[in-house]
C-alpha angles and dihedrals in degrees: 000000000000123000094202129245122345124253093264095053092043093050091047091052093046094049093049091046090050092051091049090048090051092053096251108100114201138197124227109232104173135357128186134166141184131200116260134188140174131186090279109018139051126200146106144287113227135201118188132177117205131179128203142161113271113257140140088253091057089051092049092048093050093050092055098038099096090056095044121117118228123196104217119172109243093354140080125209100231096177135006127177138169102232100177140013128184125185114202115171109292096358136074118198117200129189116205128190121194141170120218124189128196119251115231 
């Protein structure tokens, strides 16, 4: 029996879909994750790099991203932060770090 996509795949898909819905389509450049655990939770820490065309919609999406809700099957996004943004001509590169935890 399959549980569906893992947390990293689900998060990647959710972020790209949210960017599309906000009118600022993005491209996933890199994605990496490491296992994470506390005394009561298990999950993963994620680092993702996205690129997009500069626009007011992108700026607005990025400002609200840390408060956004993402529906991931079997996981919760406990924390999400834009840690770096670089504007270079017609391209914006954004690094996002997130923490997902398994729902039980």
